[in-house]
Amino acid sequence: MDKIYTVDICGRIEDLPVLPLPSGINIAFFNLHGNVELTEHCAKHIAERIKKYSPDVLITAESKGLQLTHCVARDMGHKLYAVARKNKKLYMQDGIEVEAKTITTGEVQKLYLSAHDVELIKGKRVAIIDDVISTGAANAALERMVEIAGGNTVCRAFVLAEGSAKDRKDVEYLASIPLL
């Protein structure tokens, strides 16, 4: 790891490795996987930030948003949350799907939501939770998914806003990072 980018996430200093994407853009790579203390820290602050929206249910896309959303749901007293999967599982044959092209993958990918999670969202106030927002493609796919499922997106919350995403007025985030 030659280069790092240091970010302050609500009083917690994190050194993020700077990594190249296939497109030639460099990013400060943020990874919650396996980091219990960082996940708990971020979840606590996101839960505090979004309680004013009174969401009934949370949704995230696998995989880096999973443990974050689990902790936010717990902190908000929610027993369930919805997960958009990147692969269609056997139990998801009667669910819904949408497409997204994110900055990290650079390719069109599909997100799938089970019929169980569709019912969980239907008629509810929904908060989208994830680790990083950059171009907003994954967020837009989740918003379409919530709309198709019959829910109402009331907030979008992220640990980090990357690049120009920090200027969006429709998202909550804990800190911002540049595209490098």
Short mmCIF file of N, CA and C in Angstrom, two decimals:
data_model
loop_
_atom_site.label_atom_id
_atom_site.label_comp_id
_atom_site.label_asym_id
_atom_site.label_seq_id
_atom_site.Cartn_x
_atom_site.Cartn_y
_atom_site.Cartn_z
N MET A 1 0.85 -1.18 0.00
CA MET A 1 0.00 0.00 0.00
C MET A 1 0.89 1.24 0.00
N ASP A 2 0.97 1.90 -1.11
CA ASP A 2 1.85 3.06 -1.22
C ASP A 2 1.17 4.34 -0.74
N LYS A 3 -0.08 4.53 -1.12
CA LYS A 3 -0.76 5.77 -0.81
C LYS A 3 -1.96 5.49 0.10
N ILE A 4 -2.20 6.44 0.99
CA ILE A 4 -3.39 6.35 1.83
C ILE A 4 -4.09 7.70 1.83
N TYR A 5 -5.38 7.66 2.15
CA TYR A 5 -6.16 8.88 2.34
C TYR A 5 -6.75 8.79 3.73
N THR A 6 -6.53 9.81 4.55
CA THR A 6 -7.01 9.81 5.92
C THR A 6 -8.34 10.57 6.00
N VAL A 7 -9.33 9.96 6.64
CA VAL A 7 -10.65 10.57 6.78
C VAL A 7 -11.08 10.50 8.24
N ASP A 8 -11.80 11.53 8.66
CA ASP A 8 -12.36 11.61 10.01
C ASP A 8 -13.85 11.28 9.91
N ILE A 9 -14.24 10.15 10.46
CA ILE A 9 -15.64 9.71 10.44
C ILE A 9 -16.21 9.91 11.84
N CYS A 10 -16.80 11.08 12.07
CA CYS A 10 -17.42 11.41 13.35
C CYS A 10 -16.46 11.17 14.51
N GLY A 11 -15.23 11.67 14.37
CA GLY A 11 -14.26 11.56 15.44
C GLY A 11 -13.38 10.33 15.40
N ARG A 12 -13.62 9.45 14.48
CA ARG A 12 -12.78 8.25 14.32
C ARG A 12 -11.93 8.43 13.07
N ILE A 13 -10.63 8.40 13.22
CA ILE A 13 -9.71 8.59 12.10
C ILE A 13 -9.43 7.24 11.44
N GLU A 14 -9.61 7.20 10.12
CA GLU A 14 -9.37 5.97 9.34
C GLU A 14 -8.42 6.28 8.20
N ASP A 15 -7.44 5.42 8.01
CA ASP A 15 -6.52 5.51 6.87
C ASP A 15 -7.00 4.54 5.80
N LEU A 16 -7.40 5.08 4.66
CA LEU A 16 -7.94 4.28 3.57
C LEU A 16 -6.90 4.11 2.48
N PRO A 17 -6.68 2.89 2.01
CA PRO A 17 -5.74 2.69 0.91
C PRO A 17 -6.29 3.30 -0.38
N VAL A 18 -5.43 3.93 -1.14
CA VAL A 18 -5.82 4.48 -2.44
C VAL A 18 -5.59 3.38 -3.48
N LEU A 19 -6.67 3.01 -4.17
CA LEU A 19 -6.62 1.91 -5.13
C LEU A 19 -7.13 2.36 -6.49
N PRO A 20 -6.55 1.81 -7.57
CA PRO A 20 -7.01 2.16 -8.92
C PRO A 20 -8.21 1.30 -9.32
N LEU A 21 -9.16 1.92 -10.03
CA LEU A 21 -10.26 1.18 -10.64
C LEU A 21 -9.90 0.90 -12.09
N PRO A 22 -10.55 -0.08 -12.70
CA PRO A 22 -10.26 -0.37 -14.11
C PRO A 22 -10.44 0.84 -15.04
N SER A 23 -11.31 1.78 -14.65
CA SER A 23 -11.56 2.97 -15.47
C SER A 23 -10.40 3.96 -15.45
N GLY A 24 -9.44 3.76 -14.52
CA GLY A 24 -8.32 4.68 -14.40
C GLY A 24 -8.47 5.66 -13.25
N ILE A 25 -9.64 5.71 -12.65
CA ILE A 25 -9.88 6.57 -11.48
C ILE A 25 -9.32 5.86 -10.26
N ASN A 26 -8.76 6.63 -9.34
CA ASN A 26 -8.33 6.09 -8.06
C ASN A 26 -9.36 6.42 -6.99
N ILE A 27 -9.57 5.48 -6.07
CA ILE A 27 -10.50 5.71 -4.98
C ILE A 27 -9.81 5.44 -3.65
N ALA A 28 -10.31 6.10 -2.61
CA ALA A 28 -9.91 5.79 -1.24
C ALA A 28 -10.83 4.64 -0.82
N PHE A 29 -10.30 3.44 -0.75
CA PHE A 29 -11.10 2.23 -0.57
C PHE A 29 -11.54 2.08 0.89
N PHE A 30 -12.85 2.04 1.09
CA PHE A 30 -13.45 1.92 2.42
C PHE A 30 -14.06 0.54 2.56
N ASN A 31 -13.65 -0.18 3.60
CA ASN A 31 -14.12 -1.56 3.77
C ASN A 31 -14.53 -1.81 5.22
N LEU A 32 -15.81 -2.10 5.41
CA LEU A 32 -16.32 -2.42 6.74
C LEU A 32 -16.19 -3.91 7.07
N HIS A 33 -15.99 -4.76 6.07
CA HIS A 33 -15.96 -6.20 6.30
C HIS A 33 -14.96 -6.57 7.40
N GLY A 34 -15.47 -7.24 8.42
CA GLY A 34 -14.63 -7.75 9.49
C GLY A 34 -14.20 -6.74 10.54
N ASN A 35 -14.58 -5.47 10.37
CA ASN A 35 -14.16 -4.44 11.31
C ASN A 35 -15.33 -4.09 12.23
N VAL A 36 -15.42 -4.80 13.33
CA VAL A 36 -16.54 -4.66 14.26
C VAL A 36 -16.63 -3.25 14.83
N GLU A 37 -15.53 -2.74 15.35
CA GLU A 37 -15.55 -1.42 15.98
C GLU A 37 -15.94 -0.31 15.01
N LEU A 38 -15.39 -0.35 13.80
CA LEU A 38 -15.73 0.68 12.81
C LEU A 38 -17.20 0.56 12.40
N THR A 39 -17.66 -0.66 12.18
CA THR A 39 -19.06 -0.87 11.80
C THR A 39 -20.00 -0.35 12.88
N GLU A 40 -19.72 -0.69 14.14
CA GLU A 40 -20.55 -0.23 15.26
C GLU A 40 -20.53 1.30 15.36
N HIS A 41 -19.37 1.89 15.21
CA HIS A 41 -19.24 3.35 15.28
C HIS A 41 -20.10 4.02 14.20
N CYS A 42 -19.94 3.56 12.97
CA CYS A 42 -20.69 4.16 11.86
C CYS A 42 -22.19 3.92 12.00
N ALA A 43 -22.58 2.73 12.40
CA ALA A 43 -24.00 2.40 12.56
C ALA A 43 -24.65 3.30 13.60
N LYS A 44 -23.98 3.51 14.71
CA LYS A 44 -24.52 4.36 15.77
C LYS A 44 -24.80 5.76 15.24
N HIS A 45 -23.85 6.31 14.48
CA HIS A 45 -24.02 7.67 13.97
C HIS A 45 -25.07 7.74 12.86
N ILE A 46 -25.15 6.72 12.03
CA ILE A 46 -26.19 6.72 10.99
C ILE A 46 -27.56 6.58 11.63
N ALA A 47 -27.73 5.70 12.60
CA ALA A 47 -29.02 5.53 13.28
C ALA A 47 -29.48 6.85 13.90
N GLU A 48 -28.55 7.56 14.54
CA GLU A 48 -28.88 8.87 15.13
C GLU A 48 -29.29 9.86 14.05
N ARG A 49 -28.58 9.83 12.92
CA ARG A 49 -28.82 10.79 11.85
C ARG A 49 -30.16 10.57 11.16
N ILE A 50 -30.61 9.30 11.05
CA ILE A 50 -31.83 9.04 10.26
C ILE A 50 -33.09 8.87 11.09
N LYS A 51 -32.99 8.87 12.40
CA LYS A 51 -34.19 8.65 13.21
C LYS A 51 -35.25 9.72 12.95
N LYS A 52 -34.83 10.93 12.56
CA LYS A 52 -35.79 12.01 12.28
C LYS A 52 -36.71 11.69 11.10
N TYR A 53 -36.30 10.73 10.25
CA TYR A 53 -37.12 10.35 9.09
C TYR A 53 -38.14 9.27 9.44
N SER A 54 -38.03 8.69 10.61
CA SER A 54 -38.93 7.63 11.09
C SER A 54 -39.14 6.51 10.07
N PRO A 55 -38.06 5.89 9.58
CA PRO A 55 -38.24 4.79 8.62
C PRO A 55 -38.85 3.57 9.31
N ASP A 56 -39.71 2.88 8.56
CA ASP A 56 -40.30 1.63 9.05
C ASP A 56 -39.38 0.45 8.79
N VAL A 57 -38.62 0.54 7.71
CA VAL A 57 -37.76 -0.56 7.28
C VAL A 57 -36.52 0.00 6.60
N LEU A 58 -35.43 -0.76 6.67
CA LEU A 58 -34.18 -0.39 6.03
C LEU A 58 -33.91 -1.36 4.88
N ILE A 59 -33.21 -0.88 3.85
CA ILE A 59 -32.78 -1.75 2.75
C ILE A 59 -31.33 -1.43 2.42
N THR A 60 -30.59 -2.45 2.02
CA THR A 60 -29.22 -2.30 1.56
C THR A 60 -28.97 -3.27 0.42
N ALA A 61 -27.87 -3.05 -0.28
CA ALA A 61 -27.42 -4.00 -1.30
C ALA A 61 -26.23 -4.76 -0.73
N GLU A 62 -26.17 -6.06 -1.02
CA GLU A 62 -25.00 -6.80 -0.55
C GLU A 62 -23.77 -6.31 -1.32
N SER A 63 -22.61 -6.32 -0.79
CA SER A 63 -22.33 -7.01 0.44
C SER A 63 -21.81 -6.07 1.53
N LYS A 64 -21.13 -4.98 1.17
CA LYS A 64 -20.49 -4.18 2.21
C LYS A 64 -21.49 -3.42 3.09
N GLY A 65 -22.72 -3.29 2.65
CA GLY A 65 -23.72 -2.62 3.48
C GLY A 65 -24.42 -3.53 4.46
N LEU A 66 -24.19 -4.84 4.35
CA LEU A 66 -24.95 -5.79 5.17
C LEU A 66 -24.74 -5.61 6.66
N GLN A 67 -23.50 -5.69 7.13
CA GLN A 67 -23.29 -5.61 8.57
C GLN A 67 -23.62 -4.21 9.10
N LEU A 68 -23.40 -3.19 8.29
CA LEU A 68 -23.76 -1.83 8.68
C LEU A 68 -25.27 -1.73 8.89
N THR A 69 -26.04 -2.22 7.93
CA THR A 69 -27.49 -2.14 8.02
C THR A 69 -28.02 -2.99 9.16
N HIS A 70 -27.40 -4.14 9.39
CA HIS A 70 -27.79 -4.99 10.53
C HIS A 70 -27.67 -4.19 11.83
N CYS A 71 -26.54 -3.52 12.01
CA CYS A 71 -26.31 -2.76 13.24
C CYS A 71 -27.23 -1.54 13.34
N VAL A 72 -27.46 -0.84 12.22
CA VAL A 72 -28.39 0.30 12.23
C VAL A 72 -29.79 -0.19 12.60
N ALA A 73 -30.22 -1.30 12.00
CA ALA A 73 -31.54 -1.86 12.31
C ALA A 73 -31.65 -2.18 13.80
N ARG A 74 -30.64 -2.84 14.32
CA ARG A 74 -30.63 -3.17 15.76
C ARG A 74 -30.73 -1.90 16.61
N ASP A 75 -29.90 -0.90 16.28
CA ASP A 75 -29.89 0.34 17.06
C ASP A 75 -31.21 1.08 16.99
N MET A 76 -31.97 0.89 15.90
CA MET A 76 -33.26 1.56 15.75
C MET A 76 -34.43 0.71 16.23
N GLY A 77 -34.14 -0.51 16.70
CA GLY A 77 -35.20 -1.38 17.19
C GLY A 77 -35.97 -2.11 16.11
N HIS A 78 -35.40 -2.22 14.92
CA HIS A 78 -36.05 -2.94 13.82
C HIS A 78 -35.68 -4.42 13.91
N LYS A 79 -36.66 -5.28 13.73
CA LYS A 79 -36.41 -6.73 13.79
C LYS A 79 -35.97 -7.30 12.44
N LEU A 80 -36.33 -6.63 11.36
CA LEU A 80 -36.01 -7.10 10.01
C LEU A 80 -35.52 -5.94 9.15
N TYR A 81 -34.75 -6.28 8.11
CA TYR A 81 -34.37 -5.31 7.09
C TYR A 81 -34.29 -6.06 5.76
N ALA A 82 -34.40 -5.32 4.66
CA ALA A 82 -34.40 -5.93 3.33
C ALA A 82 -33.00 -5.90 2.74
N VAL A 83 -32.68 -6.94 1.97
CA VAL A 83 -31.37 -7.06 1.33
C VAL A 83 -31.54 -7.32 -0.16
N ALA A 84 -30.99 -6.43 -0.98
CA ALA A 84 -30.95 -6.64 -2.42
C ALA A 84 -29.70 -7.48 -2.71
N ARG A 85 -29.92 -8.64 -3.28
CA ARG A 85 -28.82 -9.58 -3.55
C ARG A 85 -28.27 -9.36 -4.96
N LYS A 86 -27.01 -9.74 -5.16
CA LYS A 86 -26.38 -9.61 -6.48
C LYS A 86 -26.54 -10.87 -7.32
N ASN A 87 -27.00 -11.94 -6.69
CA ASN A 87 -27.28 -13.19 -7.40
C ASN A 87 -28.67 -13.66 -7.01
N LYS A 88 -29.38 -14.17 -7.99
CA LYS A 88 -30.73 -14.66 -7.73
C LYS A 88 -30.65 -16.04 -7.10
N LYS A 89 -31.13 -16.13 -5.88
CA LYS A 89 -31.12 -17.39 -5.14
C LYS A 89 -32.39 -18.16 -5.42
N LEU A 90 -32.39 -19.44 -5.10
CA LEU A 90 -33.52 -20.31 -5.36
C LEU A 90 -34.82 -19.77 -4.76
N TYR A 91 -34.74 -19.22 -3.56
CA TYR A 91 -35.93 -18.71 -2.88
C TYR A 91 -36.41 -17.36 -3.42
N MET A 92 -35.74 -16.82 -4.42
CA MET A 92 -36.06 -15.49 -4.92
C MET A 92 -36.76 -15.51 -6.28
N GLN A 93 -37.27 -16.62 -6.70
CA GLN A 93 -37.85 -16.74 -8.04
C GLN A 93 -39.07 -15.85 -8.24
N ASP A 94 -39.75 -15.50 -7.16
CA ASP A 94 -40.97 -14.68 -7.29
C ASP A 94 -40.76 -13.25 -6.80
N GLY A 95 -39.50 -12.80 -6.76
CA GLY A 95 -39.19 -11.45 -6.31
C GLY A 95 -39.08 -10.49 -7.48
N ILE A 96 -38.33 -9.42 -7.30
CA ILE A 96 -38.15 -8.41 -8.34
C ILE A 96 -36.66 -8.21 -8.61
N GLU A 97 -36.34 -7.60 -9.75
CA GLU A 97 -34.95 -7.32 -10.09
C GLU A 97 -34.84 -5.97 -10.78
N VAL A 98 -33.68 -5.32 -10.59
CA VAL A 98 -33.36 -4.06 -11.26
C VAL A 98 -31.90 -4.12 -11.67
N GLU A 99 -31.50 -3.22 -12.58
CA GLU A 99 -30.11 -3.17 -13.03
C GLU A 99 -29.42 -1.93 -12.50
N ALA A 100 -28.10 -2.04 -12.31
CA ALA A 100 -27.28 -0.91 -11.87
C ALA A 100 -25.90 -1.05 -12.47
N LYS A 101 -25.25 0.09 -12.75
CA LYS A 101 -23.86 0.10 -13.19
C LYS A 101 -23.11 1.03 -12.24
N THR A 102 -22.35 0.45 -11.32
CA THR A 102 -21.67 1.24 -10.29
C THR A 102 -20.24 1.57 -10.70
N ILE A 103 -19.67 2.55 -10.02
CA ILE A 103 -18.30 2.98 -10.31
C ILE A 103 -17.28 1.89 -9.99
N THR A 104 -17.55 1.08 -8.97
CA THR A 104 -16.56 0.07 -8.59
C THR A 104 -16.56 -1.14 -9.51
N THR A 105 -17.73 -1.54 -10.03
CA THR A 105 -17.75 -2.69 -10.92
C THR A 105 -17.54 -2.27 -12.37
N GLY A 106 -18.09 -1.12 -12.76
CA GLY A 106 -17.94 -0.64 -14.12
C GLY A 106 -18.77 -1.41 -15.13
N GLU A 107 -19.53 -2.38 -14.67
CA GLU A 107 -20.37 -3.19 -15.53
C GLU A 107 -21.80 -3.17 -15.02
N VAL A 108 -22.74 -3.45 -15.93
CA VAL A 108 -24.14 -3.55 -15.52
C VAL A 108 -24.30 -4.82 -14.70
N GLN A 109 -24.91 -4.67 -13.55
CA GLN A 109 -25.20 -5.83 -12.72
C GLN A 109 -26.66 -5.76 -12.30
N LYS A 110 -27.22 -6.90 -11.93
CA LYS A 110 -28.60 -6.95 -11.48
C LYS A 110 -28.64 -7.08 -9.97
N LEU A 111 -29.67 -6.49 -9.39
CA LEU A 111 -29.97 -6.65 -7.98
C LEU A 111 -31.33 -7.33 -7.87
N TYR A 112 -31.44 -8.26 -6.91
CA TYR A 112 -32.65 -9.05 -6.75
C TYR A 112 -33.20 -8.89 -5.34
N LEU A 113 -34.51 -8.81 -5.25
CA LEU A 113 -35.19 -8.71 -3.96
C LEU A 113 -36.22 -9.82 -3.86
N SER A 114 -36.18 -10.56 -2.77
CA SER A 114 -37.11 -11.68 -2.58
C SER A 114 -38.54 -11.17 -2.38
N ALA A 115 -39.50 -12.03 -2.62
CA ALA A 115 -40.91 -11.70 -2.38
C ALA A 115 -41.13 -11.35 -0.91
N HIS A 116 -40.42 -12.03 -0.01
CA HIS A 116 -40.52 -11.73 1.42
C HIS A 116 -40.13 -10.28 1.69
N ASP A 117 -39.01 -9.83 1.10
CA ASP A 117 -38.56 -8.46 1.31
C ASP A 117 -39.45 -7.45 0.59
N VAL A 118 -40.03 -7.84 -0.54
CA VAL A 118 -41.00 -6.97 -1.22
C VAL A 118 -42.17 -6.70 -0.27
N GLU A 119 -42.67 -7.74 0.36
CA GLU A 119 -43.78 -7.58 1.32
C GLU A 119 -43.36 -6.74 2.52
N LEU A 120 -42.13 -6.89 2.95
CA LEU A 120 -41.61 -6.11 4.08
C LEU A 120 -41.63 -4.61 3.76
N ILE A 121 -41.36 -4.26 2.50
CA ILE A 121 -41.26 -2.87 2.05
C ILE A 121 -42.62 -2.26 1.67
N LYS A 122 -43.51 -3.07 1.16
CA LYS A 122 -44.79 -2.60 0.61
C LYS A 122 -45.53 -1.70 1.60
N GLY A 123 -45.81 -0.47 1.13
CA GLY A 123 -46.56 0.49 1.92
C GLY A 123 -45.77 1.12 3.07
N LYS A 124 -44.46 0.92 3.10
CA LYS A 124 -43.65 1.37 4.24
C LYS A 124 -42.74 2.55 3.88
N ARG A 125 -42.32 3.25 4.91
CA ARG A 125 -41.31 4.31 4.82
C ARG A 125 -39.95 3.63 4.88
N VAL A 126 -39.14 3.79 3.84
CA VAL A 126 -37.91 3.01 3.69
C VAL A 126 -36.67 3.91 3.71
N ALA A 127 -35.65 3.46 4.45
CA ALA A 127 -34.35 4.13 4.46
C ALA A 127 -33.35 3.24 3.73
N ILE A 128 -32.66 3.82 2.76
CA ILE A 128 -31.59 3.13 2.05
C ILE A 128 -30.30 3.35 2.84
N ILE A 129 -29.59 2.27 3.14
CA ILE A 129 -28.36 2.33 3.92
C ILE A 129 -27.25 1.67 3.12
N ASP A 130 -26.07 2.29 3.06
CA ASP A 130 -24.93 1.66 2.39
C ASP A 130 -23.64 2.31 2.88
N ASP A 131 -22.52 1.74 2.47
CA ASP A 131 -21.24 2.23 2.95
C ASP A 131 -20.80 3.52 2.26
N VAL A 132 -20.87 3.55 0.92
CA VAL A 132 -20.37 4.70 0.15
C VAL A 132 -21.35 5.04 -0.97
N ILE A 133 -21.57 6.33 -1.19
CA ILE A 133 -22.28 6.78 -2.39
C ILE A 133 -21.28 7.56 -3.23
N SER A 134 -21.24 7.24 -4.52
CA SER A 134 -20.34 7.94 -5.44
C SER A 134 -21.15 8.49 -6.60
N THR A 135 -21.34 7.69 -7.63
CA THR A 135 -22.14 8.15 -8.78
C THR A 135 -23.62 8.13 -8.47
N GLY A 136 -24.02 7.34 -7.49
CA GLY A 136 -25.43 7.22 -7.13
C GLY A 136 -26.16 6.12 -7.87
N ALA A 137 -25.45 5.34 -8.70
CA ALA A 137 -26.10 4.30 -9.50
C ALA A 137 -26.71 3.20 -8.62
N ALA A 138 -25.98 2.73 -7.63
CA ALA A 138 -26.51 1.69 -6.75
C ALA A 138 -27.69 2.23 -5.95
N ASN A 139 -27.58 3.47 -5.48
CA ASN A 139 -28.68 4.10 -4.76
C ASN A 139 -29.92 4.21 -5.65
N ALA A 140 -29.74 4.63 -6.89
CA ALA A 140 -30.87 4.76 -7.82
C ALA A 140 -31.54 3.41 -8.06
N ALA A 141 -30.73 2.35 -8.16
CA ALA A 141 -31.29 1.00 -8.34
C ALA A 141 -32.10 0.60 -7.12
N LEU A 142 -31.60 0.89 -5.94
CA LEU A 142 -32.36 0.57 -4.72
C LEU A 142 -33.64 1.40 -4.64
N GLU A 143 -33.59 2.66 -5.05
CA GLU A 143 -34.80 3.48 -5.07
C GLU A 143 -35.85 2.91 -6.02
N ARG A 144 -35.40 2.45 -7.20
CA ARG A 144 -36.34 1.82 -8.15
C ARG A 144 -36.93 0.56 -7.53
N MET A 145 -36.11 -0.19 -6.85
CA MET A 145 -36.56 -1.42 -6.22
C MET A 145 -37.63 -1.12 -5.16
N VAL A 146 -37.38 -0.11 -4.34
CA VAL A 146 -38.35 0.29 -3.31
C VAL A 146 -39.65 0.72 -3.97
N GLU A 147 -39.56 1.50 -5.03
CA GLU A 147 -40.76 1.97 -5.74
C GLU A 147 -41.54 0.80 -6.32
N ILE A 148 -40.86 -0.11 -6.99
CA ILE A 148 -41.53 -1.29 -7.57
C ILE A 148 -42.19 -2.13 -6.48
N ALA A 149 -41.55 -2.20 -5.32
CA ALA A 149 -42.10 -2.98 -4.20
C ALA A 149 -43.25 -2.27 -3.50
N GLY A 150 -43.49 -1.02 -3.86
CA GLY A 150 -44.60 -0.29 -3.27
C GLY A 150 -44.26 0.47 -2.00
N GLY A 151 -42.97 0.70 -1.78
CA GLY A 151 -42.54 1.47 -0.62
C GLY A 151 -42.24 2.91 -0.98
N ASN A 152 -41.92 3.71 0.03
CA ASN A 152 -41.60 5.11 -0.14
C ASN A 152 -40.24 5.39 0.48
N THR A 153 -39.26 5.74 -0.36
CA THR A 153 -37.92 6.05 0.15
C THR A 153 -37.98 7.40 0.86
N VAL A 154 -37.69 7.40 2.18
CA VAL A 154 -37.74 8.63 2.96
C VAL A 154 -36.35 9.17 3.27
N CYS A 155 -35.32 8.33 3.15
CA CYS A 155 -33.95 8.84 3.33
C CYS A 155 -32.94 7.86 2.75
N ARG A 156 -31.76 8.40 2.50
CA ARG A 156 -30.63 7.65 1.97
C ARG A 156 -29.46 8.00 2.85
N ALA A 157 -28.83 7.00 3.48
CA ALA A 157 -27.76 7.28 4.43
C ALA A 157 -26.53 6.43 4.13
N PHE A 158 -25.36 7.06 4.19
CA PHE A 158 -24.10 6.43 3.83
C PHE A 158 -23.03 6.83 4.84
N VAL A 159 -22.05 5.99 4.99
CA VAL A 159 -20.91 6.37 5.81
C VAL A 159 -20.14 7.48 5.09
N LEU A 160 -19.84 7.26 3.81
CA LEU A 160 -19.04 8.21 3.05
C LEU A 160 -19.73 8.66 1.76
N ALA A 161 -19.57 9.93 1.44
CA ALA A 161 -19.98 10.48 0.16
C ALA A 161 -18.70 10.73 -0.63
N GLU A 162 -18.60 10.13 -1.80
CA GLU A 162 -17.39 10.20 -2.61
C GLU A 162 -17.57 11.18 -3.76
N GLY A 163 -16.55 12.01 -3.98
CA GLY A 163 -16.59 12.95 -5.09
C GLY A 163 -17.74 13.94 -4.94
N SER A 164 -18.45 14.19 -6.04
CA SER A 164 -19.53 15.18 -6.04
C SER A 164 -20.77 14.72 -5.27
N ALA A 165 -20.80 13.48 -4.83
CA ALA A 165 -21.95 13.01 -4.04
C ALA A 165 -22.10 13.82 -2.75
N LYS A 166 -21.01 14.42 -2.29
CA LYS A 166 -21.07 15.23 -1.07
C LYS A 166 -21.95 16.47 -1.25
N ASP A 167 -22.21 16.86 -2.50
CA ASP A 167 -23.03 18.03 -2.78
C ASP A 167 -24.51 17.72 -2.90
N ARG A 168 -24.86 16.46 -2.85
CA ARG A 168 -26.28 16.08 -2.96
C ARG A 168 -27.02 16.48 -1.69
N LYS A 169 -28.18 17.05 -1.87
CA LYS A 169 -29.00 17.49 -0.74
C LYS A 169 -29.95 16.39 -0.26
N ASP A 170 -30.05 15.30 -1.02
CA ASP A 170 -31.01 14.23 -0.69
C ASP A 170 -30.36 13.04 0.01
N VAL A 171 -29.12 13.19 0.47
CA VAL A 171 -28.46 12.09 1.17
C VAL A 171 -27.89 12.56 2.50
N GLU A 172 -27.82 11.63 3.42
CA GLU A 172 -27.16 11.84 4.71
C GLU A 172 -25.85 11.04 4.64
N TYR A 173 -24.77 11.62 5.15
CA TYR A 173 -23.51 10.89 5.18
C TYR A 173 -22.68 11.41 6.36
N LEU A 174 -21.73 10.59 6.79
CA LEU A 174 -20.93 10.91 7.97
C LEU A 174 -19.65 11.66 7.63
N ALA A 175 -19.09 11.43 6.45
CA ALA A 175 -17.85 12.10 6.01
C ALA A 175 -17.77 12.03 4.49
N SER A 176 -16.89 12.85 3.92
CA SER A 176 -16.72 12.82 2.46
C SER A 176 -15.28 12.48 2.11
N ILE A 177 -15.13 11.89 0.93
CA ILE A 177 -13.81 11.55 0.40
C ILE A 177 -13.79 11.97 -1.07
N PRO A 178 -12.62 12.32 -1.58
CA PRO A 178 -12.54 12.71 -3.00
C PRO A 178 -12.32 11.50 -3.89
N LEU A 179 -12.61 11.67 -5.18
CA LEU A 179 -12.09 10.75 -6.19
C LEU A 179 -10.66 11.23 -6.45
N LEU A 180 -9.74 10.32 -6.52
CA LEU A 180 -8.33 10.71 -6.60
C LEU A 180 -7.73 10.45 -7.98
#
